[in-house]
PDB file of C-alpha atoms in Angstrom:
ATOM      1  CA  MET J  24      10.898 -42.783-156.469  1.00  0.00           C
ATOM      2  CA  ARG J  25      13.798 -44.841-155.125  1.00  0.00           C
ATOM      3  CA  THR J  26      14.961 -47.492-157.602  1.00  0.00           C
ATOM      4  CA  MET J  27      16.765 -50.967-157.339  1.00  0.00           C
ATOM      5  CA  LYS J  28      18.159 -53.634-159.530  1.00  0.00           C
ATOM      6  CA  LEU J  29      15.566 -56.409-160.621  1.00  0.00           C
ATOM      7  CA  GLY J  30      17.234 -59.603-159.427  1.00  0.00           C
ATOM      8  CA  SER J  31      20.356 -60.343-161.173  1.00  0.00           C
ATOM      9  CA  SER J  32      19.743 -58.263-164.139  1.00  0.00           C
ATOM     10  CA  THR J  33      21.007 -54.746-164.819  1.00  0.00           C
ATOM     11  CA  LEU J  34      17.338 -53.526-165.203  1.00  0.00           C
ATOM     12  CA  GLU J  35      16.815 -50.464-162.799  1.00  0.00           C
ATOM     13  CA  VAL J  36      13.266 -50.519-161.548  1.00  0.00           C
ATOM     14  CA  PRO J  37      11.179 -48.469-159.025  1.00  0.00           C
ATOM     15  CA  VAL J  38      10.793 -50.263-155.516  1.00  0.00           C
ATOM     16  CA  VAL J  39       7.158 -50.069-156.013  1.00  0.00           C
ATOM     17  CA  ALA J  40       5.405 -51.806-159.013  1.00  0.00           C
ATOM     18  CA  VAL J  41       1.989 -50.717-160.266  1.00  0.00           C
ATOM     19  CA  GLY J  42      -0.305 -53.665-160.563  1.00  0.00           C
ATOM     20  CA  CYS J  43      -2.733 -53.456-163.435  1.00  0.00           C
ATOM     21  CA  MET J  44      -5.290 -56.319-162.775  1.00  0.00           C
ATOM     22  CA  ARG J  45      -8.156 -53.872-161.911  1.00  0.00           C
ATOM     23  CA  MET J  46      -7.445 -51.529-164.840  1.00  0.00           C
ATOM     24  CA  LYS J  47     -10.403 -53.291-166.622  1.00  0.00           C
ATOM     25  CA  SER J  48     -12.559 -51.340-164.263  1.00  0.00           C
ATOM     26  CA  LEU J  49     -11.470 -47.856-165.347  1.00  0.00           C
ATOM     27  CA  GLU J  50     -12.836 -45.755-168.165  1.00  0.00           C
ATOM     28  CA  LYS J  51     -10.211 -44.440-170.604  1.00  0.00           C
ATOM     29  CA  LYS J  52      -9.953 -40.963-169.112  1.00  0.00           C
ATOM     30  CA  GLU J  53      -9.719 -42.558-165.558  1.00  0.00           C
ATOM     31  CA  ALA J  54      -6.933 -44.727-166.943  1.00  0.00           C
ATOM     32  CA  GLU J  55      -5.123 -41.994-168.475  1.00  0.00           C
ATOM     33  CA  THR J  56      -5.227 -39.978-165.218  1.00  0.00           C
ATOM     34  CA  PHE J  57      -4.032 -42.981-163.247  1.00  0.00           C
ATOM     35  CA  ILE J  58      -1.079 -43.821-165.577  1.00  0.00           C
ATOM     36  CA  GLN J  59      -0.029 -40.212-165.862  1.00  0.00           C
ATOM     37  CA  THR J  60      -0.023 -39.840-162.097  1.00  0.00           C
ATOM     38  CA  ALA J  61       2.188 -42.933-161.817  1.00  0.00           C
ATOM     39  CA  LEU J  62       4.664 -41.654-164.364  1.00  0.00           C
ATOM     40  CA  GLU J  63       4.862 -38.315-162.681  1.00  0.00           C
ATOM     41  CA  GLU J  64       5.636 -40.021-159.384  1.00  0.00           C
ATOM     42  CA  GLY J  65       8.390 -42.144-160.867  1.00  0.00           C
ATOM     43  CA  ALA J  66       6.420 -45.363-160.853  1.00  0.00           C
ATOM     44  CA  ASN J  67       6.995 -46.468-164.409  1.00  0.00           C
ATOM     45  CA  PHE J  68       6.944 -50.290-163.711  1.00  0.00           C
ATOM     46  CA  PHE J  69       3.705 -51.788-164.719  1.00  0.00           C
ATOM     47  CA  ASP J  70       2.731 -55.345-163.906  1.00  0.00           C
ATOM     48  CA  HIS J  71       0.271 -57.232-166.122  1.00  0.00           C
ATOM     49  CA  ALA J  72      -1.075 -60.716-166.886  1.00  0.00           C
ATOM     50  CA  ASP J  73      -2.865 -62.219-169.813  1.00  0.00           C
ATOM     51  CA  ILE J  74      -5.799 -63.237-167.677  1.00  0.00           C
ATOM     52  CA  TYR J  75      -6.421 -59.847-166.103  1.00  0.00           C
ATOM     53  CA  GLY J  76      -9.792 -58.820-167.439  1.00  0.00           C
ATOM     54  CA  ASP J  77      -9.226 -61.564-170.045  1.00  0.00           C
ATOM     55  CA  GLY J  78      -6.669 -59.328-171.722  1.00  0.00           C
ATOM     56  CA  THR J  79      -8.816 -56.090-171.496  1.00  0.00           C
ATOM     57  CA  SER J  80      -6.697 -54.767-168.780  1.00  0.00           C
ATOM     58  CA  GLU J  81      -3.753 -54.739-171.164  1.00  0.00           C
ATOM     59  CA  GLU J  82      -5.674 -53.213-173.899  1.00  0.00           C
ATOM     60  CA  ILE J  83      -6.975 -50.452-171.757  1.00  0.00           C
ATOM     61  CA  PHE J  84      -3.423 -49.691-170.495  1.00  0.00           C
ATOM     62  CA  SER J  85      -1.943 -49.447-174.097  1.00  0.00           C
ATOM     63  CA  ASP J  86      -4.795 -47.176-175.114  1.00  0.00           C
ATOM     64  CA  ALA J  87      -4.556 -44.981-172.032  1.00  0.00           C
ATOM     65  CA  VAL J  88      -0.838 -44.579-172.127  1.00  0.00           C
ATOM     66  CA  HIS J  89      -0.963 -43.673-175.925  1.00  0.00           C
ATOM     67  CA  MET J  90       1.577 -46.367-176.643  1.00  0.00           C
ATOM     68  CA  ASN J  91       4.293 -45.360-179.123  1.00  0.00           C
ATOM     69  CA  SER J  92       8.077 -45.728-179.436  1.00  0.00           C
ATOM     70  CA  THR J  93       8.769 -42.624-177.203  1.00  0.00           C
ATOM     71  CA  VAL J  94       6.271 -43.736-174.443  1.00  0.00           C
ATOM     72  CA  ARG J  95       7.654 -47.419-174.605  1.00  0.00           C
ATOM     73  CA  GLU J  96      11.381 -46.176-173.863  1.00  0.00           C
ATOM     74  CA  ASN J  97      10.152 -44.555-170.675  1.00  0.00           C
ATOM     75  CA  ILE J  98       8.143 -47.346-169.084  1.00  0.00           C
ATOM     76  CA  ILE J  99       8.835 -50.976-167.912  1.00  0.00           C
ATOM     77  CA  LEU J 100       6.351 -53.648-168.856  1.00  0.00           C
ATOM     78  CA  GLN J 101       6.046 -56.978-167.008  1.00  0.00           C
ATOM     79  CA  SER J 102       3.300 -59.518-167.852  1.00  0.00           C
ATOM     80  CA  LYS J 103       2.503 -63.175-166.763  1.00  0.00           C
ATOM     81  CA  CYS J 104       1.162 -66.174-168.591  1.00  0.00           C
ATOM     82  CA  GLY J 105       0.315 -69.803-167.905  1.00  0.00           C
ATOM     83  CA  ILE J 106      -3.091 -69.695-166.275  1.00  0.00           C
ATOM     84  CA  ARG J 107      -5.920 -70.931-168.452  1.00  0.00           C
ATOM     85  CA  LYS J 108      -9.591 -71.672-167.554  1.00  0.00           C
ATOM     86  CA  GLY J 109      -9.585 -74.875-165.346  1.00  0.00           C
ATOM     87  CA  MET J 110      -5.814 -75.522-165.729  1.00  0.00           C
ATOM     88  CA  PHE J 111      -2.263 -74.158-165.776  1.00  0.00           C
ATOM     89  CA  ASP J 112      -0.247 -74.451-168.915  1.00  0.00           C
ATOM     90  CA  PHE J 113       3.624 -73.958-169.329  1.00  0.00           C
ATOM     91  CA  SER J 114       3.723 -75.732-172.645  1.00  0.00           C
ATOM     92  CA  LYS J 115       5.999 -74.182-175.326  1.00  0.00           C
ATOM     93  CA  GLU J 116       3.074 -73.518-177.605  1.00  0.00           C
ATOM     94  CA  HIS J 117       0.904 -71.764-174.934  1.00  0.00           C
ATOM     95  CA  ILE J 118       3.850 -69.551-173.629  1.00  0.00           C
ATOM     96  CA  LEU J 119       4.715 -68.431-177.186  1.00  0.00           C
ATOM     97  CA  ASN J 120       1.066 -67.830-178.180  1.00  0.00           C
ATOM     98  CA  SER J 121       0.391 -66.011-174.905  1.00  0.00           C
ATOM     99  CA  VAL J 122       3.329 -63.540-175.435  1.00  0.00           C
ATOM    100  CA  ASP J 123       2.219 -62.832-178.958  1.00  0.00           C
ATOM    101  CA  GLY J 124      -1.246 -61.959-177.575  1.00  0.00           C
ATOM    102  CA  ILE J 125       0.298 -59.856-174.729  1.00  0.00           C
ATOM    103  CA  LEU J 126       2.370 -57.832-177.161  1.00  0.00           C
ATOM    104  CA  LYS J 127      -0.406 -57.208-179.480  1.00  0.00           C
ATOM    105  CA  ARG J 128      -2.847 -56.038-176.693  1.00  0.00           C
ATOM    106  CA  LEU J 129      -0.063 -53.862-175.142  1.00  0.00           C
ATOM    107  CA  ASN J 130       0.937 -52.471-178.692  1.00  0.00           C
ATOM    108  CA  THR J 131       4.616 -53.140-177.967  1.00  0.00           C
ATOM    109  CA  GLU J 132       7.329 -55.245-179.669  1.00  0.00           C
ATOM    110  CA  TYR J 133       8.845 -56.649-176.359  1.00  0.00           C
ATOM    111  CA  LEU J 134       8.216 -57.132-172.701  1.00  0.00           C
ATOM    112  CA  ASP J 135      10.896 -56.213-170.116  1.00  0.00           C
ATOM    113  CA  THR J 136       9.893 -59.130-167.976  1.00  0.00           C
ATOM    114  CA  LEU J 137       7.728 -62.251-168.519  1.00  0.00           C
ATOM    115  CA  LEU J 138       6.785 -64.303-165.421  1.00  0.00           C
ATOM    116  CA  LEU J 139       5.344 -67.877-165.462  1.00  0.00           C
ATOM    117  CA  HIS J 140       2.060 -67.468-163.499  1.00  0.00           C
ATOM    118  CA  ARG J 141       1.456 -70.197-160.880  1.00  0.00           C
ATOM    119  CA  PRO J 142       3.223 -73.593-161.117  1.00  0.00           C
ATOM    120  CA  ASP J 143       1.880 -75.988-163.698  1.00  0.00           C
ATOM    121  CA  ALA J 144       1.914 -79.690-162.352  1.00  0.00           C
ATOM    122  CA  LEU J 145       2.541 -80.962-165.942  1.00  0.00           C
ATOM    123  CA  VAL J 146       5.464 -78.601-166.611  1.00  0.00           C
ATOM    124  CA  GLU J 147       8.074 -79.976-168.857  1.00  0.00           C
ATOM    125  CA  PRO J 148      11.066 -77.604-168.222  1.00  0.00           C
ATOM    126  CA  GLU J 149      12.763 -78.516-171.538  1.00  0.00           C
ATOM    127  CA  GLU J 150       9.678 -76.872-173.342  1.00  0.00           C
ATOM    128  CA  VAL J 151       9.873 -73.925-171.150  1.00  0.00           C
ATOM    129  CA  ALA J 152      13.608 -73.623-172.012  1.00  0.00           C
ATOM    130  CA  GLU J 153      12.855 -73.858-175.719  1.00  0.00           C
ATOM    131  CA  ALA J 154      10.081 -71.157-175.458  1.00  0.00           C
ATOM    132  CA  PHE J 155      12.411 -68.837-173.460  1.00  0.00           C
ATOM    133  CA  ASP J 156      15.215 -69.164-175.972  1.00  0.00           C
ATOM    134  CA  ILE J 157      12.776 -68.232-178.867  1.00  0.00           C
ATOM    135  CA  LEU J 158      11.522 -65.278-176.933  1.00  0.00           C
ATOM    136  CA  ASP J 159      14.964 -64.180-175.977  1.00  0.00           C
ATOM    137  CA  SER J 160      16.595 -64.427-179.347  1.00  0.00           C
ATOM    138  CA  SER J 161      13.660 -62.936-181.118  1.00  0.00           C
ATOM    139  CA  GLY J 162      13.804 -59.883-178.733  1.00  0.00           C
ATOM    140  CA  LYS J 163      10.206 -60.364-177.586  1.00  0.00           C
ATOM    141  CA  VAL J 164      11.126 -60.829-173.935  1.00  0.00           C
ATOM    142  CA  ARG J 165      14.242 -59.313-172.149  1.00  0.00           C
ATOM    143  CA  HIS J 166      14.115 -60.891-168.672  1.00  0.00           C
ATOM    144  CA  PHE J 167      12.246 -63.893-167.146  1.00  0.00           C
ATOM    145  CA  GLY J 168      10.854 -64.862-163.897  1.00  0.00           C
ATOM    146  CA  VAL J 169       8.187 -66.970-162.074  1.00  0.00           C
ATOM    147  CA  SER J 170       5.256 -66.410-159.797  1.00  0.00           C
ATOM    148  CA  ASN J 171       4.240 -68.370-156.691  1.00  0.00           C
ATOM    149  CA  GLN J 172       6.990 -70.872-156.958  1.00  0.00           C
ATOM    150  CA  LYS J 173       9.260 -72.508-154.228  1.00  0.00           C
ATOM    151  CA  PRO J 174      12.855 -73.371-154.397  1.00  0.00           C
ATOM    152  CA  MET J 175      12.846 -76.689-155.869  1.00  0.00           C
ATOM    153  CA  GLN J 176      10.499 -75.768-158.683  1.00  0.00           C
ATOM    154  CA  ILE J 177      12.739 -72.765-159.623  1.00  0.00           C
ATOM    155  CA  GLN J 178      15.895 -75.054-159.574  1.00  0.00           C
ATOM    156  CA  LEU J 179      14.173 -77.517-161.749  1.00  0.00           C
ATOM    157  CA  LEU J 180      13.379 -74.835-164.299  1.00  0.00           C
ATOM    158  CA  GLN J 181      16.848 -73.380-163.957  1.00  0.00           C
ATOM    159  CA  LYS J 182      18.424 -76.590-164.777  1.00  0.00           C
ATOM    160  CA  TYR J 183      17.127 -76.232-168.433  1.00  0.00           C
ATOM    161  CA  VAL J 184      16.580 -72.532-168.798  1.00  0.00           C
ATOM    162  CA  LYS J 185      19.632 -70.615-169.847  1.00  0.00           C
ATOM    163  CA  GLN J 186      18.258 -67.216-168.834  1.00  0.00           C
ATOM    164  CA  PRO J 187      18.451 -66.104-165.170  1.00  0.00           C
ATOM    165  CA  LEU J 188      15.170 -65.969-163.292  1.00  0.00           C
ATOM    166  CA  VAL J 189      15.065 -62.520-161.953  1.00  0.00           C
ATOM    167  CA  ALA J 190      11.777 -62.315-160.036  1.00  0.00           C
ATOM    168  CA  ASN J 191       9.273 -64.417-158.003  1.00  0.00           C
ATOM    169  CA  GLN J 192       5.889 -62.902-157.316  1.00  0.00           C
ATOM    170  CA  LEU J 193       4.610 -64.213-153.906  1.00  0.00           C
ATOM    171  CA  GLN J 194       1.850 -63.285-151.684  1.00  0.00           C
ATOM    172  CA  LEU J 195       3.083 -61.372-148.716  1.00  0.00           C
ATOM    173  CA  SER J 196       1.679 -58.764-146.382  1.00  0.00           C
ATOM    174  CA  ILE J 197       1.905 -57.780-142.589  1.00  0.00           C
ATOM    175  CA  THR J 198      -0.863 -60.404-142.023  1.00  0.00           C
ATOM    176  CA  ASN J 199       0.588 -63.008-144.320  1.00  0.00           C
ATOM    177  CA  THR J 200       4.073 -63.503-143.134  1.00  0.00           C
ATOM    178  CA  ASN J 201       4.787 -67.318-143.021  1.00  0.00           C
ATOM    179  CA  MET J 202       7.873 -66.856-145.268  1.00  0.00           C
ATOM    180  CA  ILE J 203       9.299 -64.456-142.649  1.00  0.00           C
ATOM    181  CA  SER J 204       7.963 -66.096-139.507  1.00  0.00           C
ATOM    182  CA  ASN J 205       9.232 -69.643-140.121  1.00  0.00           C
ATOM    183  CA  GLY J 206      12.682 -68.388-140.234  1.00  0.00           C
ATOM    184  CA  MET J 207      12.463 -67.039-136.767  1.00  0.00           C
ATOM    185  CA  ASN J 208      10.712 -70.111-135.457  1.00  0.00           C
ATOM    186  CA  VAL J 209      13.357 -72.682-136.299  1.00  0.00           C
ATOM    187  CA  ASN J 210      13.303 -75.960-134.370  1.00  0.00           C
ATOM    188  CA  LEU J 211      10.015 -75.197-132.595  1.00  0.00           C
ATOM    189  CA  GLU J 212       6.626 -76.979-132.780  1.00  0.00           C
ATOM    190  CA  ASN J 213       4.317 -74.027-133.190  1.00  0.00           C
ATOM    191  CA  GLU J 214       2.263 -72.905-136.024  1.00  0.00           C
ATOM    192  CA  SER J 215       4.828 -70.247-137.317  1.00  0.00           C
ATOM    193  CA  ALA J 216       7.585 -72.865-137.452  1.00  0.00           C
ATOM    194  CA  ILE J 217       5.793 -74.736-140.331  1.00  0.00           C
ATOM    195  CA  ASP J 218       7.749 -73.983-143.500  1.00  0.00           C
ATOM    196  CA  ARG J 219       5.088 -73.810-146.279  1.00  0.00           C
ATOM    197  CA  ASP J 220       7.319 -72.706-149.173  1.00  0.00           C
ATOM    198  CA  GLY J 221      10.708 -74.330-148.810  1.00  0.00           C
ATOM    199  CA  SER J 222      12.498 -71.248-147.255  1.00  0.00           C
ATOM    200  CA  ILE J 223      11.750 -69.251-150.497  1.00  0.00           C
ATOM    201  CA  LEU J 224      12.747 -66.091-148.810  1.00  0.00           C
ATOM    202  CA  ASP J 225      16.301 -67.167-148.060  1.00  0.00           C
ATOM    203  CA  PHE J 226      16.457 -68.977-151.418  1.00  0.00           C
ATOM    204  CA  CYS J 227      15.489 -65.845-153.391  1.00  0.00           C
ATOM    205  CA  ARG J 228      18.062 -63.696-151.454  1.00  0.00           C
ATOM    206  CA  LEU J 229      20.765 -66.295-151.988  1.00  0.00           C
ATOM    207  CA  ASN J 230      20.044 -66.438-155.746  1.00  0.00           C
ATOM    208  CA  ASP J 231      19.552 -62.747-156.423  1.00  0.00           C
ATOM    209  CA  ILE J 232      15.824 -63.175-157.260  1.00  0.00           C
ATOM    210  CA  THR J 233      13.598 -60.167-156.421  1.00  0.00           C
ATOM    211  CA  ILE J 234      10.537 -61.104-154.483  1.00  0.00           C
ATOM    212  CA  GLN J 235       7.480 -59.159-155.648  1.00  0.00           C
ATOM    213  CA  PRO J 236       4.886 -59.213-152.915  1.00  0.00           C
ATOM    214  CA  TRP J 237       1.394 -59.248-154.355  1.00  0.00           C
ATOM    215  CA  SER J 238      -1.771 -58.364-152.318  1.00  0.00           C
ATOM    216  CA  PRO J 239       0.300 -56.402-149.803  1.00  0.00           C
ATOM    217  CA  PHE J 240      -2.961 -55.221-148.043  1.00  0.00           C
ATOM    218  CA  GLN J 241      -4.686 -58.452-148.016  1.00  0.00           C
ATOM    219  CA  TYR J 242      -5.250 -61.029-145.215  1.00  0.00           C
ATOM    220  CA  GLY J 243      -5.957 -64.559-145.972  1.00  0.00           C
ATOM    221  CA  PHE J 244      -6.178 -65.360-149.718  1.00  0.00           C
ATOM    222  CA  PHE J 245      -8.586 -62.674-150.883  1.00  0.00           C
ATOM    223  CA  GLU J 246     -10.633 -62.330-147.613  1.00  0.00           C
ATOM    224  CA  GLY J 247     -10.314 -58.560-147.301  1.00  0.00           C
ATOM    225  CA  VAL J 248      -7.845 -55.824-146.415  1.00  0.00           C
ATOM    226  CA  PHE J 249      -6.435 -55.518-142.862  1.00  0.00           C
ATOM    227  CA  LEU J 250      -6.224 -51.637-142.979  1.00  0.00           C
ATOM    228  CA  GLY J 251      -9.258 -50.383-141.141  1.00  0.00           C
ATOM    229  CA  SER J 252     -10.619 -53.780-140.444  1.00  0.00           C
ATOM    230  CA  ASP J 253     -12.130 -54.457-137.040  1.00  0.00           C
ATOM    231  CA  LYS J 254     -10.498 -57.924-137.203  1.00  0.00           C
ATOM    232  CA  PHE J 255      -7.144 -56.282-136.513  1.00  0.00           C
ATOM    233  CA  PRO J 256      -7.763 -53.480-134.056  1.00  0.00           C
ATOM    234  CA  GLU J 257      -4.198 -53.729-132.409  1.00  0.00           C
ATOM    235  CA  LEU J 258      -2.537 -53.829-135.719  1.00  0.00           C
ATOM    236  CA  ASN J 259      -4.357 -50.828-137.024  1.00  0.00           C
ATOM    237  CA  GLN J 260      -3.819 -48.897-133.851  1.00  0.00           C
ATOM    238  CA  LYS J 261       0.010 -49.525-134.146  1.00  0.00           C
ATOM    239  CA  ILE J 262       0.138 -48.645-137.929  1.00  0.00           C
ATOM    240  CA  ASP J 263      -1.868 -45.466-137.119  1.00  0.00           C
ATOM    241  CA  GLU J 264       0.738 -44.479-134.439  1.00  0.00           C
ATOM    242  CA  VAL J 265       3.630 -44.979-136.634  1.00  0.00           C
ATOM    243  CA  ALA J 266       1.850 -43.214-139.426  1.00  0.00           C
ATOM    244  CA  VAL J 267       1.385 -40.110-137.249  1.00  0.00           C
ATOM    245  CA  LYS J 268       5.107 -39.996-136.389  1.00  0.00           C
ATOM    246  CA  TYR J 269       6.048 -39.958-140.157  1.00  0.00           C
ATOM    247  CA  GLU J 270       3.031 -37.808-141.052  1.00  0.00           C
ATOM    248  CA  VAL J 271       1.860 -40.183-143.755  1.00  0.00           C
ATOM    249  CA  SER J 272      -1.165 -42.527-144.213  1.00  0.00           C
ATOM    250  CA  ASN J 273      -1.600 -46.045-142.935  1.00  0.00           C
ATOM    251  CA  THR J 274      -1.306 -47.181-146.441  1.00  0.00           C
ATOM    252  CA  THR J 275       2.160 -45.748-146.785  1.00  0.00           C
ATOM    253  CA  ILE J 276       3.248 -47.558-143.569  1.00  0.00           C
ATOM    254  CA  ALA J 277       1.938 -50.930-144.744  1.00  0.00           C
ATOM    255  CA  ILE J 278       4.195 -50.685-147.830  1.00  0.00           C
ATOM    256  CA  ALA J 279       7.028 -49.207-145.883  1.00  0.00           C
ATOM    257  CA  TRP J 280       7.001 -52.367-143.727  1.00  0.00           C
ATOM    258  CA  LEU J 281       7.623 -54.475-146.646  1.00  0.00           C
ATOM    259  CA  LEU J 282      10.339 -52.172-147.987  1.00  0.00           C
ATOM    260  CA  ARG J 283      12.094 -52.061-144.702  1.00  0.00           C
ATOM    261  CA  HIS J 284      13.045 -55.880-145.129  1.00  0.00           C
ATOM    262  CA  PRO J 285      16.665 -56.275-146.272  1.00  0.00           C
ATOM    263  CA  ALA J 286      15.596 -58.727-149.064  1.00  0.00           C
ATOM    264  CA  LYS J 287      14.927 -55.662-151.148  1.00  0.00           C
ATOM    265  CA  MET J 288      11.361 -56.662-152.298  1.00  0.00           C
ATOM    266  CA  GLN J 289       9.257 -54.780-154.878  1.00  0.00           C
ATOM    267  CA  PRO J 290       5.667 -54.797-153.642  1.00  0.00           C
ATOM    268  CA  VAL J 291       3.075 -54.807-156.423  1.00  0.00           C
ATOM    269  CA  ILE J 292       0.249 -52.538-155.557  1.00  0.00           C
ATOM    270  CA  GLY J 293      -3.169 -53.042-157.048  1.00  0.00           C
ATOM    271  CA  THR J 294      -5.067 -49.855-156.300  1.00  0.00           C
ATOM    272  CA  MET J 295      -6.683 -48.006-159.091  1.00  0.00           C
ATOM    273  CA  ASN J 296      -7.201 -44.886-156.765  1.00  0.00           C
ATOM    274  CA  VAL J 297      -4.884 -42.012-157.456  1.00  0.00           C
ATOM    275  CA  ASP J 298      -4.540 -40.910-153.914  1.00  0.00           C
ATOM    276  CA  ARG J 299      -3.725 -44.397-152.678  1.00  0.00           C
ATOM    277  CA  LEU J 300      -1.328 -44.724-155.479  1.00  0.00           C
ATOM    278  CA  LYS J 301       0.567 -41.677-154.215  1.00  0.00           C
ATOM    279  CA  ASP J 302       0.480 -43.019-150.654  1.00  0.00           C
ATOM    280  CA  CYS J 303       2.080 -46.202-151.787  1.00  0.00           C
ATOM    281  CA  ILE J 304       4.753 -44.466-153.688  1.00  0.00           C
ATOM    282  CA  LYS J 305       5.511 -42.312-150.755  1.00  0.00           C
ATOM    283  CA  ALA J 306       6.506 -45.422-148.787  1.00  0.00           C
ATOM    284  CA  SER J 307       9.941 -45.482-150.698  1.00  0.00           C
ATOM    285  CA  GLU J 308      10.891 -42.355-148.705  1.00  0.00           C
ATOM    286  CA  ILE J 309      10.087 -44.070-145.286  1.00  0.00           C
ATOM    287  CA  HIS J 310      12.687 -46.190-143.401  1.00  0.00           C
ATOM    288  CA  LEU J 311      11.164 -47.733-140.465  1.00  0.00           C
ATOM    289  CA  THR J 312      13.354 -48.509-137.385  1.00  0.00           C
ATOM    290  CA  ARG J 313      13.921 -51.975-136.197  1.00  0.00           C
ATOM    291  CA  GLU J 314      11.634 -51.431-133.200  1.00  0.00           C
ATOM    292  CA  GLU J 315       8.852 -50.091-135.264  1.00  0.00           C
ATOM    293  CA  TRP J 316       9.117 -52.987-137.796  1.00  0.00           C
ATOM    294  CA  TYR J 317       8.868 -55.480-135.021  1.00  0.00           C
ATOM    295  CA  SER J 318       6.077 -53.739-133.166  1.00  0.00           C
ATOM    296  CA  ILE J 319       3.915 -53.817-136.320  1.00  0.00           C
ATOM    297  CA  TYR J 320       4.878 -57.504-136.829  1.00  0.00           C
ATOM    298  CA  ARG J 321       3.676 -58.314-133.385  1.00  0.00           C
ATOM    299  CA  ALA J 322       0.655 -56.344-133.481  1.00  0.00           C
ATOM    300  CA  ALA J 323      -0.587 -58.530-136.381  1.00  0.00           C
ATOM    301  CA  GLY J 324      -0.744 -61.418-134.033  1.00  0.00           C
ATOM    302  CA  ASN J 325       2.757 -62.783-134.750  1.00  0.00           C
ATOM    303  CA  ILE J 326       4.412 -64.014-131.624  1.00  0.00           C
ATOM    304  CA  LEU J 327       8.246 -63.945-131.224  1.00  0.00           C
ATOM    305  CA  PRO J 328       9.718 -67.298-129.902  1.00  0.00           C
TER     306      PRO J 328
END
């Protein structure tokens, strides 16, 4: 697996992250097989959140990976906190309590990365800074980041938070490309010109923040996957054509499309299927041409100005 630096940190990570949201659906033996396959393929970066399965996904992972000090040295663990039932909560108390719960469920003494999960309208950045300082000095968290945040929200946090924010998890796929499209439709009055995120793509590149695309196969919010969907016949035809050329699956090409972008993103894949996992990982070996990248972009219904 090809690797990259995570944001401005010195942490070397695989270019594809393994999302563990659906791990709650696996039996222990299935989870063991899935995790072992990921590790054999060099995909040792595992993305969690305290709300995934109400914590059971983290417990299942820890059990299935047979967590111990040797195992821990060879994997990279990221988790997220801040979403509670009916609210978001970036209070100092909640962040600290959440991390303690995460560490207990994962049976580890530290997280490589902690992300704040979705913006809290009532955030007091001074409290976040206090929480991060405690987690940093205690060794419980080594790197910090955010999820689903735009530039001004990140800048507000960074005014108080001493630690660099190294990652921002954002929804992005071939069919959800506004953060890319608005940059090519500057000064126009079409739909694609609408900047819905404050130029977050350029901001993250300028500030050495790694974008981690989530739901890389989804269209809409969670309406379904575009691969094989009759709603996207032209897109699927084009992806299949490119897949034949490289002798890989359409899954591989969908991830390779994201990896081709020079922002050096780290897609978070959510499959629990071993074969699809391998297909996603294989994308790190594919480098699409400029022509192929744009042809897929256009086939998704995106119109160049």
